[in-house]
Short mmCIF file of C-alpha atoms and ligand atoms in Angstrom, two decimals:
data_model
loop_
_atom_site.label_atom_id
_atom_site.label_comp_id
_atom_site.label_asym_id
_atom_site.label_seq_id
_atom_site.Cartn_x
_atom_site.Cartn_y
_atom_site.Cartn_z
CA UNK A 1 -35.24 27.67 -2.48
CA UNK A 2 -31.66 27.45 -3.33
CA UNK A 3 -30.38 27.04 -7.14
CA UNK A 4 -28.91 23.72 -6.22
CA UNK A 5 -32.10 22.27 -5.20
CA UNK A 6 -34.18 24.29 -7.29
CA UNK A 7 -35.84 22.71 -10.41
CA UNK A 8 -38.11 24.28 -13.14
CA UNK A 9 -41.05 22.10 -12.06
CA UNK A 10 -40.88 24.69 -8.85
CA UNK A 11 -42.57 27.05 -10.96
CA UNK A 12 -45.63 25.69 -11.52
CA UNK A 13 -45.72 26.61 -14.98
CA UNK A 14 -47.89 25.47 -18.13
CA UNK A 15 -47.00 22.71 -20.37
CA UNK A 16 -46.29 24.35 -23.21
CA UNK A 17 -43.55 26.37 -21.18
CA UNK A 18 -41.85 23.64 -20.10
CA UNK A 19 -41.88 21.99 -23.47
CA UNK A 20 -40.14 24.88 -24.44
CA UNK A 21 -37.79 24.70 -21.73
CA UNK A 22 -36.87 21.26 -22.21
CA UNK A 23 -36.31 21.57 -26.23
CA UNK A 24 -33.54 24.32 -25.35
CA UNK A 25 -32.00 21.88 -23.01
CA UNK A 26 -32.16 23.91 -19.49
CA UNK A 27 -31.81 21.68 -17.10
CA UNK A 28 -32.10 23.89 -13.69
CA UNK A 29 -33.40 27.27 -13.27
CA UNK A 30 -30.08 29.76 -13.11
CA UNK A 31 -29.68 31.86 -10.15
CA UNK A 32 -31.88 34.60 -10.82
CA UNK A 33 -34.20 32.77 -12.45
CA UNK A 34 -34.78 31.21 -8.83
CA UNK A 35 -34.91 34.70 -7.41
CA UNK A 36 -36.98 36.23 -10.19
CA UNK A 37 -39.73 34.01 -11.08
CA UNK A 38 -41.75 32.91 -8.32
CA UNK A 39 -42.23 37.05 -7.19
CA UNK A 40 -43.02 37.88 -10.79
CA UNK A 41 -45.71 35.22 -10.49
CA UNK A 42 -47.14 36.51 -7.69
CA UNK A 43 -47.57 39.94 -8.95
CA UNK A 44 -44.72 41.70 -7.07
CA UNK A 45 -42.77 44.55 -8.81
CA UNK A 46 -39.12 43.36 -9.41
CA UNK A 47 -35.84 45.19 -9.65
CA UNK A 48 -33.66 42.65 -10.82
CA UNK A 49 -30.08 43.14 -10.59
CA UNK A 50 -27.71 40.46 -12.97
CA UNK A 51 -25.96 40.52 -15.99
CA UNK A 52 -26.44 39.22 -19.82
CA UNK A 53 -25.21 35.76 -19.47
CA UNK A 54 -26.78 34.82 -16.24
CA UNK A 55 -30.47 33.78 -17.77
CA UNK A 56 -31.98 37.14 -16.80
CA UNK A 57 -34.38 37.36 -19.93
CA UNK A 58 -35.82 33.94 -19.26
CA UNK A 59 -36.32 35.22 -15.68
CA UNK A 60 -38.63 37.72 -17.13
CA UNK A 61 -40.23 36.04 -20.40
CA UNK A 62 -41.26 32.84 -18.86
CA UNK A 63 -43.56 34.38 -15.86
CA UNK A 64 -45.18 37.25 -18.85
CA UNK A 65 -46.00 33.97 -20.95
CA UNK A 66 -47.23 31.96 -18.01
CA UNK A 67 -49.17 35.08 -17.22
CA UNK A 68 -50.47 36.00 -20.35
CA UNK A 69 -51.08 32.34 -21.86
CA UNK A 70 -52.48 32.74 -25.16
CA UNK A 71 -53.67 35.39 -27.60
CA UNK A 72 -56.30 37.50 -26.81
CA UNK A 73 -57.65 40.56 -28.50
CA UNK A 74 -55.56 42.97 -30.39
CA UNK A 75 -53.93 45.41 -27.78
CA UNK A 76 -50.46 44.65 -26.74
CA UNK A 77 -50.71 42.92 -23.14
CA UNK A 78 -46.73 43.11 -22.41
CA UNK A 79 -44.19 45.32 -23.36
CA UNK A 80 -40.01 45.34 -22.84
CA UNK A 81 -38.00 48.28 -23.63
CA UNK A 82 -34.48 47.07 -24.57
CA UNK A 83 -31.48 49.60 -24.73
CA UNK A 84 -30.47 48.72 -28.33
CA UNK A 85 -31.82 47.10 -31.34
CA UNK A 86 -29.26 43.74 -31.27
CA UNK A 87 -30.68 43.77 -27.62
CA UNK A 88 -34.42 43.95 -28.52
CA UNK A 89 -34.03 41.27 -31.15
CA UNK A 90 -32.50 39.09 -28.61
CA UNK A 91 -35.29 39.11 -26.57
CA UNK A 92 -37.64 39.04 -28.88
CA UNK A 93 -36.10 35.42 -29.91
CA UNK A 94 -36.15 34.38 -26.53
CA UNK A 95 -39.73 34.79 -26.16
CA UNK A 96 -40.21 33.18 -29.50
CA UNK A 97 -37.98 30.15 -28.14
CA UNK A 98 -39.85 29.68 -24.98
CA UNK A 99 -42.95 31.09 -26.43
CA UNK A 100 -42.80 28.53 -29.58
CA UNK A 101 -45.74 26.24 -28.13
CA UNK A 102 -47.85 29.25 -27.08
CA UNK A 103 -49.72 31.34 -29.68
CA UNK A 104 -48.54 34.83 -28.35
CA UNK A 105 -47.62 37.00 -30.82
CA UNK A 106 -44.91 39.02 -30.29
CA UNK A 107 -43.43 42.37 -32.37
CA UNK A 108 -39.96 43.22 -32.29
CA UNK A 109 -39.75 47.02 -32.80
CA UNK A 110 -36.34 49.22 -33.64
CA UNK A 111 -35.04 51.64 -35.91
CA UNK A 112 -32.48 51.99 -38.42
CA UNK A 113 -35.26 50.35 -40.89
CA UNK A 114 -38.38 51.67 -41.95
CA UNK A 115 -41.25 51.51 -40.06
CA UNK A 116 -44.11 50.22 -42.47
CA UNK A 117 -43.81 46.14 -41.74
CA UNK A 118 -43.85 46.77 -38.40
CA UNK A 119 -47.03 48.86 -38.02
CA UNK A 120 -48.82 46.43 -39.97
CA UNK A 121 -47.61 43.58 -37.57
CA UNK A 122 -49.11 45.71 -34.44
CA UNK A 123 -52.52 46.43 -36.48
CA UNK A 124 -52.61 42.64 -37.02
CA UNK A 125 -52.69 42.58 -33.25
CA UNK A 126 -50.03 41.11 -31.03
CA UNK A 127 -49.69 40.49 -26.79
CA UNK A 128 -46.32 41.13 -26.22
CA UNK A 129 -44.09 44.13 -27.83
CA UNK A 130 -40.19 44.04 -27.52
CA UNK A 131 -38.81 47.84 -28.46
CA UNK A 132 -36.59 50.44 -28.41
CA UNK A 133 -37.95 53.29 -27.04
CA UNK A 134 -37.39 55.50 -29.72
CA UNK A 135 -39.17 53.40 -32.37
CA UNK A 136 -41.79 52.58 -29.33
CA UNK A 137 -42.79 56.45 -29.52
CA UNK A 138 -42.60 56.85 -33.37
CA UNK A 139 -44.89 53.90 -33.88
CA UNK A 140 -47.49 55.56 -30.84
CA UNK A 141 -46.90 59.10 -32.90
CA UNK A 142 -48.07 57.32 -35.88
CA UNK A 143 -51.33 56.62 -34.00
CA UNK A 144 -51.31 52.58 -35.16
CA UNK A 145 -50.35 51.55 -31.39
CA UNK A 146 -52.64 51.39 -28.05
CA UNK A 147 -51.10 50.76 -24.79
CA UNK A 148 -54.06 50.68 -22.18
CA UNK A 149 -53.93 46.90 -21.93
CA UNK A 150 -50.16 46.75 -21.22
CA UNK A 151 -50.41 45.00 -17.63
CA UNK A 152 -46.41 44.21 -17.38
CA UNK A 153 -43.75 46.39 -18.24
CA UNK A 154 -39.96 45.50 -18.29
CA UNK A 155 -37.00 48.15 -18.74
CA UNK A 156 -34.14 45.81 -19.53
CA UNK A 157 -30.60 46.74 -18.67
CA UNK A 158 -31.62 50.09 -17.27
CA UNK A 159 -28.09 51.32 -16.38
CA UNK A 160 -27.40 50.74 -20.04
CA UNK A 161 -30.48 52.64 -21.27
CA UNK A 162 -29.57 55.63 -18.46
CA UNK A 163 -25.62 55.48 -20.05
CA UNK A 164 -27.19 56.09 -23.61
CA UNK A 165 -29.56 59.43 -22.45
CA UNK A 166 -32.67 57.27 -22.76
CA UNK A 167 -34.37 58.22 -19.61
CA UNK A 168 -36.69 61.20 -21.05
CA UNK A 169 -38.40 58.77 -23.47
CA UNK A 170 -38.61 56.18 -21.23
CA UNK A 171 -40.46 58.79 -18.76
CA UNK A 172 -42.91 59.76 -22.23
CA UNK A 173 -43.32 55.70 -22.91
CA UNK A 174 -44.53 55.43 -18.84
CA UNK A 175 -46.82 57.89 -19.49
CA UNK A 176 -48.70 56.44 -22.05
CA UNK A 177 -48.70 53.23 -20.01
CA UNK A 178 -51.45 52.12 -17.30
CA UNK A 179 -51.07 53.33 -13.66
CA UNK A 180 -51.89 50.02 -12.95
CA UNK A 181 -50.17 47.61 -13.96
CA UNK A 182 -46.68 44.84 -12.90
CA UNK A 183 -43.36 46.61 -13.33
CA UNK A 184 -39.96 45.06 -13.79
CA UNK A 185 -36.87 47.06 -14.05
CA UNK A 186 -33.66 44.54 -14.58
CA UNK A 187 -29.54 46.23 -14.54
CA UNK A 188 -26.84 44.60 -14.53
CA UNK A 189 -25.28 47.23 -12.34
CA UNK A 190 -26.98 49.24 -9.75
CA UNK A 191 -24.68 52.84 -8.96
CA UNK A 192 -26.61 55.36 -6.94
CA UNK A 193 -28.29 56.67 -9.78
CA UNK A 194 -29.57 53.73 -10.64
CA UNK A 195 -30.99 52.72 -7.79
CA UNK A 196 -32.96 56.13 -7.74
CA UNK A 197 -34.71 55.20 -11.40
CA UNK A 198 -35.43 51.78 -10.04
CA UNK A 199 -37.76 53.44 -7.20
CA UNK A 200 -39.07 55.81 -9.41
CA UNK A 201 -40.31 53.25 -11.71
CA UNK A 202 -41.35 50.79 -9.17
CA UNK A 203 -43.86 49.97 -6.41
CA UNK A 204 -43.09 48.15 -3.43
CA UNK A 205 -40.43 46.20 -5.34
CA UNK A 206 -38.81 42.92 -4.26
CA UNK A 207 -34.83 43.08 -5.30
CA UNK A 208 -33.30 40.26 -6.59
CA UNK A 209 -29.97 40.23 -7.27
CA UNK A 210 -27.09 38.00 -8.87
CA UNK A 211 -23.48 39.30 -8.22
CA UNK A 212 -21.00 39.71 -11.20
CA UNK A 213 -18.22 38.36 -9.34
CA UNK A 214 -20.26 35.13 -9.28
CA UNK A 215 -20.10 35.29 -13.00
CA UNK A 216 -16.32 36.77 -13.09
CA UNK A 217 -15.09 34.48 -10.43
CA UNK A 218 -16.51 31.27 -11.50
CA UNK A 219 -17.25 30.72 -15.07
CA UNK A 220 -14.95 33.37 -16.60
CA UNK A 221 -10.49 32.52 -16.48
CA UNK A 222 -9.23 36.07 -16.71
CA UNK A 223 -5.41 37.30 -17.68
CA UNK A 224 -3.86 40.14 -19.32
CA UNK A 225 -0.52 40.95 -20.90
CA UNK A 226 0.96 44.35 -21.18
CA UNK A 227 1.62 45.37 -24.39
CA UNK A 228 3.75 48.53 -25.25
CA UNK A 229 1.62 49.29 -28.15
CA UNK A 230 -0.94 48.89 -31.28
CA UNK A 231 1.63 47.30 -33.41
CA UNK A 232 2.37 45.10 -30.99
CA UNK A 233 -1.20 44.01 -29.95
CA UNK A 234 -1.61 43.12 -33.54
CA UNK A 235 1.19 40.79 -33.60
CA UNK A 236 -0.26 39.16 -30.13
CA UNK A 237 -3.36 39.20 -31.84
CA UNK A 238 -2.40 37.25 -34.79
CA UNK A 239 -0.16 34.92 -32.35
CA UNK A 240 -3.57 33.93 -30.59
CA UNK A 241 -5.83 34.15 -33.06
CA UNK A 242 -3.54 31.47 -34.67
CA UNK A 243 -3.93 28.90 -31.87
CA UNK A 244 -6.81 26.16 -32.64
CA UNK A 245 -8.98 27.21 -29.41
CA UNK A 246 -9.36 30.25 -30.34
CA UNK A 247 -12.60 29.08 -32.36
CA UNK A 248 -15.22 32.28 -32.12
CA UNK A 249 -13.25 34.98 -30.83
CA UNK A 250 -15.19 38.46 -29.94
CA UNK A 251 -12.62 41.66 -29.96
CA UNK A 252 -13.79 44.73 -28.29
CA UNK A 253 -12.14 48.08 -28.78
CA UNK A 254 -12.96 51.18 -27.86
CA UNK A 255 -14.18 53.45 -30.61
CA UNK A 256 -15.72 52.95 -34.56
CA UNK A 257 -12.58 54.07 -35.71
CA UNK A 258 -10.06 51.30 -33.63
CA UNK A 259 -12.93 48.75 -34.44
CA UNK A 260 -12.28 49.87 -38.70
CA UNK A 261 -8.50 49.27 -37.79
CA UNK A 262 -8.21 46.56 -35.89
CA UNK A 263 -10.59 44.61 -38.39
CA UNK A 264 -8.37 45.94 -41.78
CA UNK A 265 -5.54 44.83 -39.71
CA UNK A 266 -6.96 40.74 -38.67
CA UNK A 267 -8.72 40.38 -42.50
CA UNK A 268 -5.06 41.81 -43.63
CA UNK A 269 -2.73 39.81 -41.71
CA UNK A 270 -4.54 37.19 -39.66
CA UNK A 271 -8.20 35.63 -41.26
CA UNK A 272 -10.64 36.41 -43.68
CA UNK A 273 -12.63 34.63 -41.91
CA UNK A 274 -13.91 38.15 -39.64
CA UNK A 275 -16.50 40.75 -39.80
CA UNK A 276 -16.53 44.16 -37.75
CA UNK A 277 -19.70 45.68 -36.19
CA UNK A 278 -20.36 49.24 -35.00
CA UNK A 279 -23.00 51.65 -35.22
CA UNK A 280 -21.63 53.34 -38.61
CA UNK A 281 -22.65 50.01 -40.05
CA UNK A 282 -26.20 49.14 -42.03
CA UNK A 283 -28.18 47.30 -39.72
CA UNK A 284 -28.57 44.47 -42.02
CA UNK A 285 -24.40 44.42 -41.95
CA UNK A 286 -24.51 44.07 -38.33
CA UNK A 287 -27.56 41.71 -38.25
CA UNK A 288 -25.75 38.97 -40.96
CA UNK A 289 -22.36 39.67 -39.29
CA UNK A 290 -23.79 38.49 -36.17
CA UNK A 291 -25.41 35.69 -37.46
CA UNK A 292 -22.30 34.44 -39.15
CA UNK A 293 -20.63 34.54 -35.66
CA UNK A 294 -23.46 32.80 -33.88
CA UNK A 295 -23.29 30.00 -36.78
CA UNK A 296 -19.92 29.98 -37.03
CA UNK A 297 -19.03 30.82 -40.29
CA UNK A 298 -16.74 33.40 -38.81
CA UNK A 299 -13.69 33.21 -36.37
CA UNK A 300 -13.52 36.74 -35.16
CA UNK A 301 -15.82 39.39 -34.36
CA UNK A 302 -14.70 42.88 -34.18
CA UNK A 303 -16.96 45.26 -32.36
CA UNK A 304 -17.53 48.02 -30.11
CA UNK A 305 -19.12 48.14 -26.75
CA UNK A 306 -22.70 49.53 -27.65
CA UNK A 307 -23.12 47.45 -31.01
CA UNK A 308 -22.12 44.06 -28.68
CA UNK A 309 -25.04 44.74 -26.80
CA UNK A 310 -27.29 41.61 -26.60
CA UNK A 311 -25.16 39.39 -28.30
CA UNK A 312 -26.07 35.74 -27.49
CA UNK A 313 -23.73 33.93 -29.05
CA UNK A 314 -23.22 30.48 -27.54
CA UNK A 315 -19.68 29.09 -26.61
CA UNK A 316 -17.84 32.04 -27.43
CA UNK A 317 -14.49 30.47 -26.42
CA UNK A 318 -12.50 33.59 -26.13
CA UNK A 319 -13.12 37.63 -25.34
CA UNK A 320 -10.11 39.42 -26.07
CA UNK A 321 -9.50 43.31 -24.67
CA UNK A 322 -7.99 44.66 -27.61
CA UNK A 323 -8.36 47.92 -25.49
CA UNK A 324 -9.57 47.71 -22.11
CA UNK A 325 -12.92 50.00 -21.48
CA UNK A 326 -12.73 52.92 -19.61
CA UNK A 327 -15.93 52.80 -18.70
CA UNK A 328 -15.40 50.14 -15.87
CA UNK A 329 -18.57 48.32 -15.92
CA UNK A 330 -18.01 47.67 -19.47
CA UNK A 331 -15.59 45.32 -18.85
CA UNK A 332 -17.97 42.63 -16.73
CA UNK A 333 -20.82 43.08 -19.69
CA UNK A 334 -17.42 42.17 -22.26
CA UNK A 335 -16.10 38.99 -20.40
CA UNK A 336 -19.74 37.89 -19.72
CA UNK A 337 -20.18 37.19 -23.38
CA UNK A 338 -17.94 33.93 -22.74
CA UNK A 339 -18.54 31.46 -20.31
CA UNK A 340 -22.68 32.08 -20.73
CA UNK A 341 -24.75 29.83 -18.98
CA UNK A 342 -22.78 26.70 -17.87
CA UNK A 343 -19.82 27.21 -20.03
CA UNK A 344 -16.17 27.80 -19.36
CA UNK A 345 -15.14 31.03 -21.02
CA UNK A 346 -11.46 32.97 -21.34
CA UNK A 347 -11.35 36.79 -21.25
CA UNK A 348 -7.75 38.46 -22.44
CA UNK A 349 -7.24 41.71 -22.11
CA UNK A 350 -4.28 43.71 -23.71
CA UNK A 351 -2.75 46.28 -21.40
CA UNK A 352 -1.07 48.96 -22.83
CA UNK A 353 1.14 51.81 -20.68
CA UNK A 354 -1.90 54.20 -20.47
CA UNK A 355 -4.60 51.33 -19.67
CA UNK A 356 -2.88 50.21 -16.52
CA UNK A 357 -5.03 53.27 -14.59
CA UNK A 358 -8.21 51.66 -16.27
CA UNK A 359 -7.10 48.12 -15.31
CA UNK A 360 -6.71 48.84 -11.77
CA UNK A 361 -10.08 50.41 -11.41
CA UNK A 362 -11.59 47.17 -12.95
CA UNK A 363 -9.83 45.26 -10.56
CA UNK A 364 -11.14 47.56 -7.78
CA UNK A 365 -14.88 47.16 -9.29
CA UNK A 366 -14.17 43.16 -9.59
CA UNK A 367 -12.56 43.10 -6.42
CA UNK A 368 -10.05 40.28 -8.17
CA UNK A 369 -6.23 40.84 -9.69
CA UNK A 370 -6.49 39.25 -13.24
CA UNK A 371 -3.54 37.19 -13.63
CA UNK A 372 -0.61 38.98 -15.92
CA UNK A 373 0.79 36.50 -18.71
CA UNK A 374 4.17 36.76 -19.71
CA UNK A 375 4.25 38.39 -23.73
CA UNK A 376 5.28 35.07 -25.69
CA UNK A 377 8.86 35.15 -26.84
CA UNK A 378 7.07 34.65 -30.57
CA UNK A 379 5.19 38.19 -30.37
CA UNK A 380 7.71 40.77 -32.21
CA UNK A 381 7.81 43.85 -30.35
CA UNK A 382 6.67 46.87 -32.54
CA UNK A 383 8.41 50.83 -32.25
CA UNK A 384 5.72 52.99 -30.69
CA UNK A 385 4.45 55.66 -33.50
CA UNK A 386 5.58 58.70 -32.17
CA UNK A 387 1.37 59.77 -32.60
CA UNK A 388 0.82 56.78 -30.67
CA UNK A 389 3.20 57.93 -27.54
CA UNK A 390 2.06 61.48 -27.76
CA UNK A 391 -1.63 59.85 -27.14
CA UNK A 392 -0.37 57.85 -24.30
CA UNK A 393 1.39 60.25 -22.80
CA UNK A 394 -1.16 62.49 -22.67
CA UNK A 395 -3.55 59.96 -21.32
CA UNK A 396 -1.23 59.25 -18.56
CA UNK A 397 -0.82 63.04 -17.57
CA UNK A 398 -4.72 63.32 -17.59
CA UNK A 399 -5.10 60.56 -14.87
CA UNK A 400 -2.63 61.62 -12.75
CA UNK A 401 -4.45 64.61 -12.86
CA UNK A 402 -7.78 63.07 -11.93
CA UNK A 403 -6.40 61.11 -8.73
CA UNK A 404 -3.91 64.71 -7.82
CA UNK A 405 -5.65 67.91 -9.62
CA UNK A 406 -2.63 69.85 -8.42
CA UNK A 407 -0.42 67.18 -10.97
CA UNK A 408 1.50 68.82 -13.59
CA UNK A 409 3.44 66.33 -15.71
CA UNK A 410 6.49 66.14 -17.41
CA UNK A 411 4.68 66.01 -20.66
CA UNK A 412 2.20 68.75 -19.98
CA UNK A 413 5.01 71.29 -19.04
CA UNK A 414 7.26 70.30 -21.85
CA UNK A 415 3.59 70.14 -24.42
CA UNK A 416 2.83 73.52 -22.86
CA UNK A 417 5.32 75.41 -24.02
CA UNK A 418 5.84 73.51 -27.66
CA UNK A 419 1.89 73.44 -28.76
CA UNK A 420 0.24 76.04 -30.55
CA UNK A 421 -2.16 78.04 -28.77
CA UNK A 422 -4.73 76.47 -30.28
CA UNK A 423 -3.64 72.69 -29.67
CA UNK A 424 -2.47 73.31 -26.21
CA UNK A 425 -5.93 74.40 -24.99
CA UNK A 426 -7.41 71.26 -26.29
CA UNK A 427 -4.93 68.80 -24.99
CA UNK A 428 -5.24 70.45 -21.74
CA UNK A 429 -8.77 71.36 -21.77
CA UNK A 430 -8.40 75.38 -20.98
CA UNK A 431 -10.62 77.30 -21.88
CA UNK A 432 -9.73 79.23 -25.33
CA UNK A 433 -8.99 83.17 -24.55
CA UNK A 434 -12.05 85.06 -25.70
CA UNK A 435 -9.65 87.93 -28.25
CA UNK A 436 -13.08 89.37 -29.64
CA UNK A 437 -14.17 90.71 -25.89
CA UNK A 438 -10.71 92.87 -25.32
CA UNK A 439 -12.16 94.83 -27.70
P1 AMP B 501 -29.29 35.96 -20.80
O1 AMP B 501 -28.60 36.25 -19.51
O2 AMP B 501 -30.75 36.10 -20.70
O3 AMP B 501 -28.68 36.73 -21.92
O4 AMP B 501 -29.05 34.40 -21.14
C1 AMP B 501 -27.80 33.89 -21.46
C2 AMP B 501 -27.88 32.51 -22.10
O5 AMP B 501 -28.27 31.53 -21.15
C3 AMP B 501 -28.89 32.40 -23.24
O6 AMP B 501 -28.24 31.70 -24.29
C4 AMP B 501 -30.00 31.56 -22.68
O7 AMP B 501 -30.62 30.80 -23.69
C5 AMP B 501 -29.28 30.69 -21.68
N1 AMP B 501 -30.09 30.25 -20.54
C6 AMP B 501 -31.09 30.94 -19.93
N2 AMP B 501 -31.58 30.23 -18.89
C7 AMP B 501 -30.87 29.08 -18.83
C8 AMP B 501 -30.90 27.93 -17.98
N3 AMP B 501 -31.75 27.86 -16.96
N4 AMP B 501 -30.03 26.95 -18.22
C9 AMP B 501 -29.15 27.02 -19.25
N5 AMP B 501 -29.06 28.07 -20.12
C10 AMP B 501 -29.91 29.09 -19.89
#
């Protein structure tokens, strides 16, 4: 069955489903969805490889509600481990979407909250559970949960969940879980080590899988500009930002501390109308910031990689790079937050003279060159804080180093000799002289 051809009718699915379906407005099954669906229906274990963005969670919620149909008893019946709690709440509205003429009840369990409400919503007896697994475990620890009816199990965005050290309770969670019973492992990238979990938590799989450059290449316009330095990307910042398409604007950075920056810096200089989310926030913070985007009540979105995580925000009409990941994958779950499902999205990244290693690698992992913009005459160019230089020079030196081990730079020799003992071993990563054993 090819997507072009391929209608939801295909699936053979209840009435209620499709009711669902048609209220969102699908009108085709996406890509994996086609792929997914019909071998989840038959029984087969999946590995499912395809990123936020292209329909994935549909591809596994609408065979576990055709399969489970309506409530029944008080044991869970379905359970998804999700890597973070945004994540798990997305989900969990997705089933409640598609699930909304169905009377499946459904628990969304995280952390960060206490843990009382949503006992008492599993001892009021539920069919499907969408957790964290750290939460998953506390709630089973507590004694109120009982997993021997769990007949499907789905590990969403597995590379993500590996990334964040989650495989040991995801190993405890399987062990509390039938032998028997349908498993589905989804990634949006599939490394070696990976692909090792996959079999490990699979039998006989089928794999389906979506490629991100369908995503990057078709849906997503790409550029970048190089920009000498933070200053500076504040000033393009606030030159974009001022343009009337940029209407819900999500700006990733690197670390909690750039996202507090970059945020004083846009409510500052360029719009009240922003919020910043990263894991130092409250939960309810992140949870109403979010919302406010998704509305749009907001403009601009600051956040970090991890606390981005499951965002479904519709028609996000630009992603902007404030600093490009250097985790390379990163950079395809960013840009897929525009252009989801059938729209056209823009993804900007700002380059500065230490990215330009991290940039090629992403072009290497996207096989694509992203276009380079010219800076606009408008954008004042900013001094480089001498902090700021030392930073990038020292960034530079270490990559050269990681492509040539044998590479001592400029900077290091000159660094070497001016640093303190102290500072020198840390910029350079020696190990610190041991005094106390001379002795
Ligand atoms: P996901 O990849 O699961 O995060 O889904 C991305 C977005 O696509 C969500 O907003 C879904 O509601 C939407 N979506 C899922 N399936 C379809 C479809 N067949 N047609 C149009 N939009 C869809």
């Amino acid at each position: 069955m090819s997507q072009d051809t391929a209608s939801f009718q295909d699936f053979k699915l209840n009435k209620q489903l499709f009711n669902a379906i048609d209220d969102l407005g699908y009108q085709k099954p996406s890509e994996i969805q086609v792929k997914a669906i019909p071998r989840i229906l038959n029984g087969h274990d999946v590995v499912g490889i395809a990123q936020t963005g292209t329909g994935k969670t549909a591809a596994f919620v609408l065979p576990i509600l055709m399969k489970l149909k309506y409530a029944q008893g008080k044991d869970p019946r379905g359970l998804i481990l999700a890597p973070t709690r945004e994540l798990a709440m997305q989900v969990y509205e997705n089933i409640l979407e598609l699930g909304k003429y169905t009377d499946l009840r459904t628990v969304c369990l995280y952390g960060g909250i206490g843990s009382k409400k949503q006992e008492a919503e599993i001892t009021a007896g539920c069919d499907i559970i969408v957790a964290t697994p750290g939460r998953l475990l506390d709630i089973y620890n507590a004694g109120v949960l009982k997993t021997k009816q769990i007949k499907t199990f789905v590990l969403d965005e597995a590379d993500r969940m590996m990334d964040m050290g989650f495989m040991p309770q995801i190993r405890r969670v399987l062990e509390l879980l039938p032998m028997k019973k349908q498993n589905l492992f989804f990634s949006a990238t599939f490394p070696e080590k990976v692909e090792k979990y996959a079999y490990e938590f699979t039998d006989f799989p089928e794999k389906v899988e979506v490629t991100p450059e369908f995503m990057t290449a078709e849906l997503i316009e790409q550029k970048l500009y190089h920009v000498p330095n933070f200053l500076t990307k504040i000033n393009l910042l606030k030159y974009l930002l001022d343009k009337e398409e940029f209407s819900k604007v999500l700006v990733f950075v690197r670390t909690r501390t750039n996202a507090n920056n970059v945020f004083n810096f846009v409510e500052r200089k360029i719009t009240k109308d922003s919020r910043v989310i990263h894991a130092n926030k409250a939960q309810s913070t992140r949870i109403n910031a979010i919302k406010d985007f998704k509305e749009g009540n907001i403009k601009v979105l600051v956040s970090t990689d991890v606390s981005a995580r499951g965002i479904d925000v519709d028609e996000i009409s630009h992603v902007i790079n404030f600093e490009v990941p250097n985790k390379y994958e990163e950079y395809v779950h960013r840009i897929g937050r525009t252009g989801r499902a059938e729209h056209h999205g823009i993804a900007i990244s700002f380059v500065d003279p230490s990215d330009i290693y991290h940039i090629e690698k992403i072009e290497e992992l996207i096989s694509k060159k992203i276009a380079v913009e010219e800076l606009p005459k408008e954008v004042e160019l900013m001094e480089t804080m001498p902090k700021e230089k030392k930073d990038m020079a020292l960034e530079i030196d270490r990559q050269k180093h990681l492509d040539n081990p044998d590479f001592q730079g400029a900077f290091h020799e000159k660094k070497k000799k001016n640093l303190s003992g102290k500072a020198r071993d840390k910029a350079f990563g020696n190990r610190p002289k041991d005094k106390r054993r001379k002795k």
